[in-house]
Coordinates of C-alpha atoms and ligand atoms in Angstrom, one line a residue:
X1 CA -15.8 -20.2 -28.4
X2 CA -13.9 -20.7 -31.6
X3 CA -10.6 -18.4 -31.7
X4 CA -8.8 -18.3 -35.1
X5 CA -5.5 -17.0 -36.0
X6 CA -4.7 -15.1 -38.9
X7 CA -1.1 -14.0 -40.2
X8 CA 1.3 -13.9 -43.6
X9 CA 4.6 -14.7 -44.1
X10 CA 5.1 -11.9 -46.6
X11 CA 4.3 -9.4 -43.8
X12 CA 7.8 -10.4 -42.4
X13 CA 9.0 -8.4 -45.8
X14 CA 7.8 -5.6 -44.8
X15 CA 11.7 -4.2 -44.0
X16 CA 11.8 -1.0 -42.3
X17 CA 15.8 0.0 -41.8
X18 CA 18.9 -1.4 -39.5
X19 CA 17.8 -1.1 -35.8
X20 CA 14.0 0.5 -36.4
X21 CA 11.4 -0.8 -34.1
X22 CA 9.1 -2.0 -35.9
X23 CA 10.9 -5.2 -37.1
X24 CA 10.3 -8.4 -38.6
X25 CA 11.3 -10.2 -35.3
X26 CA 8.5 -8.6 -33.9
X27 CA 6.4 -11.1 -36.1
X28 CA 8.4 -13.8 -36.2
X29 CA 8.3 -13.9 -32.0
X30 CA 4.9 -13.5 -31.6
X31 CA 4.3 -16.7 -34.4
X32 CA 6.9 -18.5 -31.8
X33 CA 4.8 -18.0 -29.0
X34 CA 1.5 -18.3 -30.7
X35 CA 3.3 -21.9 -32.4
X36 CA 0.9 -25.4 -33.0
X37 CA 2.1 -26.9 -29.9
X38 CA 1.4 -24.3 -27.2
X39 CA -2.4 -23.8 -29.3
X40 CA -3.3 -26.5 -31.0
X41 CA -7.2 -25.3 -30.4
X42 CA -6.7 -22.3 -32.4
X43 CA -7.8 -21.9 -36.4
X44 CA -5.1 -21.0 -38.3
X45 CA -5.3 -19.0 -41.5
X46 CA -3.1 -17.1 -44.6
X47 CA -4.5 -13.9 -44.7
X48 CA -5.8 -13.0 -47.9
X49 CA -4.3 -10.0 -50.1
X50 CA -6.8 -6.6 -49.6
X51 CA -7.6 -4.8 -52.9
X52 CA -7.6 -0.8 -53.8
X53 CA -11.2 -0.7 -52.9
X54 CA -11.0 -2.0 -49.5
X55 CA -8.6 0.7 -49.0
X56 CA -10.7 3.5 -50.2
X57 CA -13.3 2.6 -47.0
X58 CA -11.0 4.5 -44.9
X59 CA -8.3 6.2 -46.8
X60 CA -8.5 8.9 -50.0
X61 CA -7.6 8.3 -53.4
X62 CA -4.3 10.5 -52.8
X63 CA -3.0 8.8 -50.1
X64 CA -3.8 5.1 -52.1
X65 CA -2.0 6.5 -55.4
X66 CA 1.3 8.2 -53.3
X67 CA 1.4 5.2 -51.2
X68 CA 1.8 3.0 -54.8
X69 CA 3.7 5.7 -56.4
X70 CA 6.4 5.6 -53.6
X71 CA 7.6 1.6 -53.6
X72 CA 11.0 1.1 -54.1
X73 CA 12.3 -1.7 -56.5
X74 CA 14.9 -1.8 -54.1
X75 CA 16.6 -0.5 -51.1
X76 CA 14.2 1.6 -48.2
X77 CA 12.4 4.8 -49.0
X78 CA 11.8 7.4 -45.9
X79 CA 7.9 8.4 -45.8
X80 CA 7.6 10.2 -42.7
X81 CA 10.1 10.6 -39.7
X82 CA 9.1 6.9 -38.5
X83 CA 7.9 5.1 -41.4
X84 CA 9.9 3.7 -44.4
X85 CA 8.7 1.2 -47.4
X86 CA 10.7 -1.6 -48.9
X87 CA 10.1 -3.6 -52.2
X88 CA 8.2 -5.9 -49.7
X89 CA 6.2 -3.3 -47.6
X90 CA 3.1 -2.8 -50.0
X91 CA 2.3 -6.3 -50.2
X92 CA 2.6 -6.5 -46.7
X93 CA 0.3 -4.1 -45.5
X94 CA -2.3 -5.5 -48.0
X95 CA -1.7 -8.5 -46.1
X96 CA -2.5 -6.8 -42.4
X97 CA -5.7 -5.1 -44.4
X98 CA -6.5 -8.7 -45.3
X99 CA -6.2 -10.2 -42.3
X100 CA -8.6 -7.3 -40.8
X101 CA -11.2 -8.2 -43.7
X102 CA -10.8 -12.0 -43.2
X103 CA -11.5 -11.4 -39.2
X104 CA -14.6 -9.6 -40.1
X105 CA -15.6 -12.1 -42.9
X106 CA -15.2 -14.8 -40.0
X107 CA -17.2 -13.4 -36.5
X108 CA -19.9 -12.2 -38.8
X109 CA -20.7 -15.7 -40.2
X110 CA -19.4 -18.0 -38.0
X111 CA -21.3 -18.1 -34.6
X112 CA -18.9 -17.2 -31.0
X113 CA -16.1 -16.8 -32.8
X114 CA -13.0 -14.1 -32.2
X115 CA -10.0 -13.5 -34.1
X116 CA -6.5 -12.2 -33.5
X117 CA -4.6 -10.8 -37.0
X118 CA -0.5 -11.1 -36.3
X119 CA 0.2 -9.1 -38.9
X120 CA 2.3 -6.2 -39.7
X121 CA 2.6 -2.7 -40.4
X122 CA 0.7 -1.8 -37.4
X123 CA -2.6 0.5 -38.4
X124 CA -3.7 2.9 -35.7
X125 CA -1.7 6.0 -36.5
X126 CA -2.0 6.1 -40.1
X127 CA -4.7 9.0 -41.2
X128 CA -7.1 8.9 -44.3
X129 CA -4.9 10.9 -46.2
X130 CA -1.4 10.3 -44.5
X131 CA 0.9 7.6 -43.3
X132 CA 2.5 7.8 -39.9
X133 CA 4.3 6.1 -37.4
X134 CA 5.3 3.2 -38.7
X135 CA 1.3 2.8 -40.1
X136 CA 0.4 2.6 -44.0
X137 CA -3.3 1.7 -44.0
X138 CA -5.4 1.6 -40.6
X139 CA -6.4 -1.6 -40.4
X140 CA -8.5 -1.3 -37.8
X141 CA -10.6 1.4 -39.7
X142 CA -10.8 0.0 -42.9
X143 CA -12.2 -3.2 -40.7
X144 CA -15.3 -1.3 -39.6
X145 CA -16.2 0.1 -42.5
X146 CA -16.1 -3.5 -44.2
X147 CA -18.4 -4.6 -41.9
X148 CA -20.4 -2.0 -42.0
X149 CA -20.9 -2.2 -46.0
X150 CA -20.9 -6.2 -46.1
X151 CA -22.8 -7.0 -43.2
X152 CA -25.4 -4.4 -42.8
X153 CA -24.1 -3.4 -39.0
X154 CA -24.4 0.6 -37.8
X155 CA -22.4 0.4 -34.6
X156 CA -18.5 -1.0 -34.3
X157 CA -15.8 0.0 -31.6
X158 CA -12.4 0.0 -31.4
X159 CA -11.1 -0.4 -28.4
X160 CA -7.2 0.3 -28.3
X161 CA -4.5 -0.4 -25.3
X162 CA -1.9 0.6 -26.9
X163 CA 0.9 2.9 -25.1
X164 CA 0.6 5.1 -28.0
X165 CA -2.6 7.3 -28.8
X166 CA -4.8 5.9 -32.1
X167 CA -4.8 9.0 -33.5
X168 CA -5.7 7.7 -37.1
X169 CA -8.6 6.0 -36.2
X170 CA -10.4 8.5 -33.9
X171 CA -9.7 11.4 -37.0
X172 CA -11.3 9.0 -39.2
X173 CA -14.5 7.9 -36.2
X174 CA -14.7 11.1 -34.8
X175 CA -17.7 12.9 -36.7
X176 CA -19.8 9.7 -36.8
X177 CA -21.8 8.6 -33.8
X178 CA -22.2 4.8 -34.6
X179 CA -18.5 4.7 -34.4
X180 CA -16.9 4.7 -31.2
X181 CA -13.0 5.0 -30.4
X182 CA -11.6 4.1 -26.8
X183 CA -8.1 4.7 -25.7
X184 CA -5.8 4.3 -22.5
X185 CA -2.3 5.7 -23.8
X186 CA 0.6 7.1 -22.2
X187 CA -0.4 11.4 -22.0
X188 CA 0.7 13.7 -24.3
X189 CA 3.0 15.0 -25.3
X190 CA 4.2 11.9 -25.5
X191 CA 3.9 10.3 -29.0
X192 CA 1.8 11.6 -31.8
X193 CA 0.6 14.2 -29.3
X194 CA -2.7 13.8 -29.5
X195 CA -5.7 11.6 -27.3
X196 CA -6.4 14.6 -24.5
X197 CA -9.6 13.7 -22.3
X198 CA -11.5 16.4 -24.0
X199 CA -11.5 15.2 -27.1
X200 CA -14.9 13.6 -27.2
X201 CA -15.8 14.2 -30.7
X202 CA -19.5 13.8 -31.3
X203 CA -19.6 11.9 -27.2
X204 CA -18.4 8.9 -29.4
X205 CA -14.4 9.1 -28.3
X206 CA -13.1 8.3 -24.7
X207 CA -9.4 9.2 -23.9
X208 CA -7.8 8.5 -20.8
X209 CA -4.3 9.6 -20.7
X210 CA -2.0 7.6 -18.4
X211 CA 0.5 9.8 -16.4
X212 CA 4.0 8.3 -17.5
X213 CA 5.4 5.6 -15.1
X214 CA 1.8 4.5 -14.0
X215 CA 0.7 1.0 -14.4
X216 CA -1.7 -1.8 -13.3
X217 CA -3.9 0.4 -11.1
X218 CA -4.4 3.4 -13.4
X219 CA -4.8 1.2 -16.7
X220 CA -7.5 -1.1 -14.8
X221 CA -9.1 2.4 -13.2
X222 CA -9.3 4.1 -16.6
X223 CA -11.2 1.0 -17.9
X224 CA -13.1 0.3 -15.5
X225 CA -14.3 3.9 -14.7
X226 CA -14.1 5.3 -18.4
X227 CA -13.4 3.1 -21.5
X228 CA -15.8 0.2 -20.4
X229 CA -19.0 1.3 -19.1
X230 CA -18.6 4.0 -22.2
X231 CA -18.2 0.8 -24.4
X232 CA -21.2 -0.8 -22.8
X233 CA -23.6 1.9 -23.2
X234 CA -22.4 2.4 -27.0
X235 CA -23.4 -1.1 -27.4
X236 CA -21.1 -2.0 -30.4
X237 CA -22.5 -4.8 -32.9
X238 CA -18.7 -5.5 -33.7
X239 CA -15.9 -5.1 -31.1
X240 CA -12.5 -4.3 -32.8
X241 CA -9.6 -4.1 -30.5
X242 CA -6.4 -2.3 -31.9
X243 CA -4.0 -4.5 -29.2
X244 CA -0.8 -2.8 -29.0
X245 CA 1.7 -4.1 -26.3
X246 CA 4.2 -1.4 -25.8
X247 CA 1.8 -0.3 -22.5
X248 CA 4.4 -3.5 -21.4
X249 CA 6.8 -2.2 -18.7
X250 CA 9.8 -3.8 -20.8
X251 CA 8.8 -1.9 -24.1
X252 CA 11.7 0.7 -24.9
X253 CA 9.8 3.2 -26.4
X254 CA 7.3 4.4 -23.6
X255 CA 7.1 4.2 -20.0
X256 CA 4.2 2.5 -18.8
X257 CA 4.4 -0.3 -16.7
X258 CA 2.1 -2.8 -17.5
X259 CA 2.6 -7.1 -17.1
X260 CA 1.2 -9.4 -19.0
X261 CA -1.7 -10.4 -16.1
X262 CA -3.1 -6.7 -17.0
X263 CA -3.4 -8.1 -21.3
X264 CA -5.3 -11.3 -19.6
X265 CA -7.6 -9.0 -17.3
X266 CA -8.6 -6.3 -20.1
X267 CA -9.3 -8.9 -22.7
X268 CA -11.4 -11.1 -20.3
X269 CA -13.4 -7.5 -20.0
X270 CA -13.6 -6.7 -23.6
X271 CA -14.9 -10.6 -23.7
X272 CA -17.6 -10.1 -21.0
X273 CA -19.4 -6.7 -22.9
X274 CA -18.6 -8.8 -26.4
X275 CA -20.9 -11.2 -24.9
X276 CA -23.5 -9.1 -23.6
X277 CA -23.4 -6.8 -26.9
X278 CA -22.7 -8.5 -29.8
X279 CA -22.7 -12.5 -29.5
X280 CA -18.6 -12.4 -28.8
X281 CA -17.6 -11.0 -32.1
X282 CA -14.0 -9.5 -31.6
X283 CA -11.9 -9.2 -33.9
X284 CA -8.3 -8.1 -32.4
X285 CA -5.2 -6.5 -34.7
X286 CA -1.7 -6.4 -33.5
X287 CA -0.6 -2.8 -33.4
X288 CA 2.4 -2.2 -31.2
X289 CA 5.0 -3.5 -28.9
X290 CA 8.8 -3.2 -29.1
X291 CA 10.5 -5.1 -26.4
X292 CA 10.6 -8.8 -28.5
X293 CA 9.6 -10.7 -25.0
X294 CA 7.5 -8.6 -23.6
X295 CA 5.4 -8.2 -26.9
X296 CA 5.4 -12.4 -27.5
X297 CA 4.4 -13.1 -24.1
X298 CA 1.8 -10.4 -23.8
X299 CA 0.3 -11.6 -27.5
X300 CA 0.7 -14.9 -25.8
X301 CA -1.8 -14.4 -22.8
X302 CA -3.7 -12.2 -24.9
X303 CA -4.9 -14.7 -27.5
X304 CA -5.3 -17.6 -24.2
X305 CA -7.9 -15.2 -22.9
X306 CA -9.5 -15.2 -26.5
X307 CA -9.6 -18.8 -26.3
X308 CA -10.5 -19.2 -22.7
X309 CA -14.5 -19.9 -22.0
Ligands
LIG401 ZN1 2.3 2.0 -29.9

């Protein structure tokens, strides 16, 4: 198995505001724990810059233009409650599409090969026509529809663990039955509010809320009785996994308590039904994770279970 990093400096401009969550360090941490020395087996790359087009997969025209229309020359601009641009921001979040379109580009050519994208904005929230919490583009949407177009594949998944429910990407998956969304998140109405177990869409979405201040044993139960066999029987041709780490019982802006053993366990899983699906093609994408160790050692034992055979 080959595992490749991809990532961009210029997604460290990406300046939200004094004291917001979503912060360069994030970045910059999770590079420090991901460094040459502690993986010198993985394949590093510059993620490439995504054009308007790629965009357009997943998002409209509208949300594109305002997006464009609304980057400062200087200082930070408010877009939603949570999410704010800088001069740096839209290059940035080209840079996390990139990276999405780059991990695609690489497990669809390149036999047993996964990818992790450290990149930033996260994706997951943002809808086809609006940003939201903290999310521009959804990466992790725009990925599958790539692959789809280049690559001539019906079925991807996105698989996401992060404390917060992806409700961009199942609003855009959610009529299409060769798209399937998965999700363990901590219940609403906890942050966006959305991700209820009945919201199947066409039997191609499985939620399972967490009660807040569960951890271990009801994450690895909703997997193993919901998300994965669900996953298995979709039989995706392209696993995407939308790996947020705020689930991590030291993250600030959730309670769920999660340790890192649980981000080695679920992506040895998502590893095993790669395998038995579609020849180990995963392509992962950072999405949250707040609390700066907690996020760079979970990233950390997330991408060694990439790597491990
Ligand atoms: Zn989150």
């Amino acid at each position: 198995m080959a595992t490749h990093l991809i990532s961009h400096r210029n997604c460290l401009f990406h300046d939200t505001g004094y004291e917001h969550a979503e912060r360069p360090d994030r970045l910059r941490m999770v590079m420090q724990y991901l460094d040459e020395e502690t993986f010198p087996e993985l394949q590093r790359h510059e993620a490439s810059l995504a054009n308007e087009e790629l965009l357009l997969l997943a998002h409209t025209q509208e949300h594109v233009q305002n997006i464009k229309d609304r980057r400062p020359a200087s200082g930070i601009v408010q877009l939603d409650p949570d999410t704010f641009m800088s001069p740096g921001s839209y290059e940035a979040a080209l840079r996390a599409v990139g990276a999405a379109i780059d991990a695609v580009d690489i497990v669809m050519t390149e036999k047993d090969a996964n990818v992790f994208c450290a990149t930033r904005p996260p994706g997951h929230h943002a809808e086809a026509d609006q940003v939201m919490g903290f999310c521009l583009f959804n990466n992790a949407a725009i990925a599958a529809y790539y692959a789809r177009q280049k690559y001539g594949i019906e079925r991807v998944a996105v698989i996401d663990f992060d404390v917060h429910h992806g409700n961009g990407t199942q609003h855009i998956f959610e009529k299409d039955q060769n798209l399937f969304y998965g999700s363990t998140h901590q219940a609403p109405p906890f942050y966006p509010g959305t991700g209820h177990a009945h919201e199947t869409g066409v039997g191609n979405i499985v939620n399972v809320p967490l009660e807040e201040g569960s951890g271990s044993t009801a994450f690895r139960d909703a997997m193993t009785s919901h998300v994965l066999p669900a996953l298995e029987k979709f039989n995706p041709e392209l696993l995407i996994i939308s790996a947020g780490f705020d689930a991590h019982h030291k993250d600030p802006l959730a309670n769920i308590n999660l340790v890192e053993e649980d981000y080695d366990w679920i992506t040895k899983e998502l590893k095993r039904i790669a395998n038995k699906c579609c020849e180990n093609r995963i392509v992962s994408l950072l999405e949250g994770g707040y609390d700066l160790l907690g996020l760079a050692q979970s990233a950390k034992t997330h991408v060694k279970a990439l790597l491990d055979d």
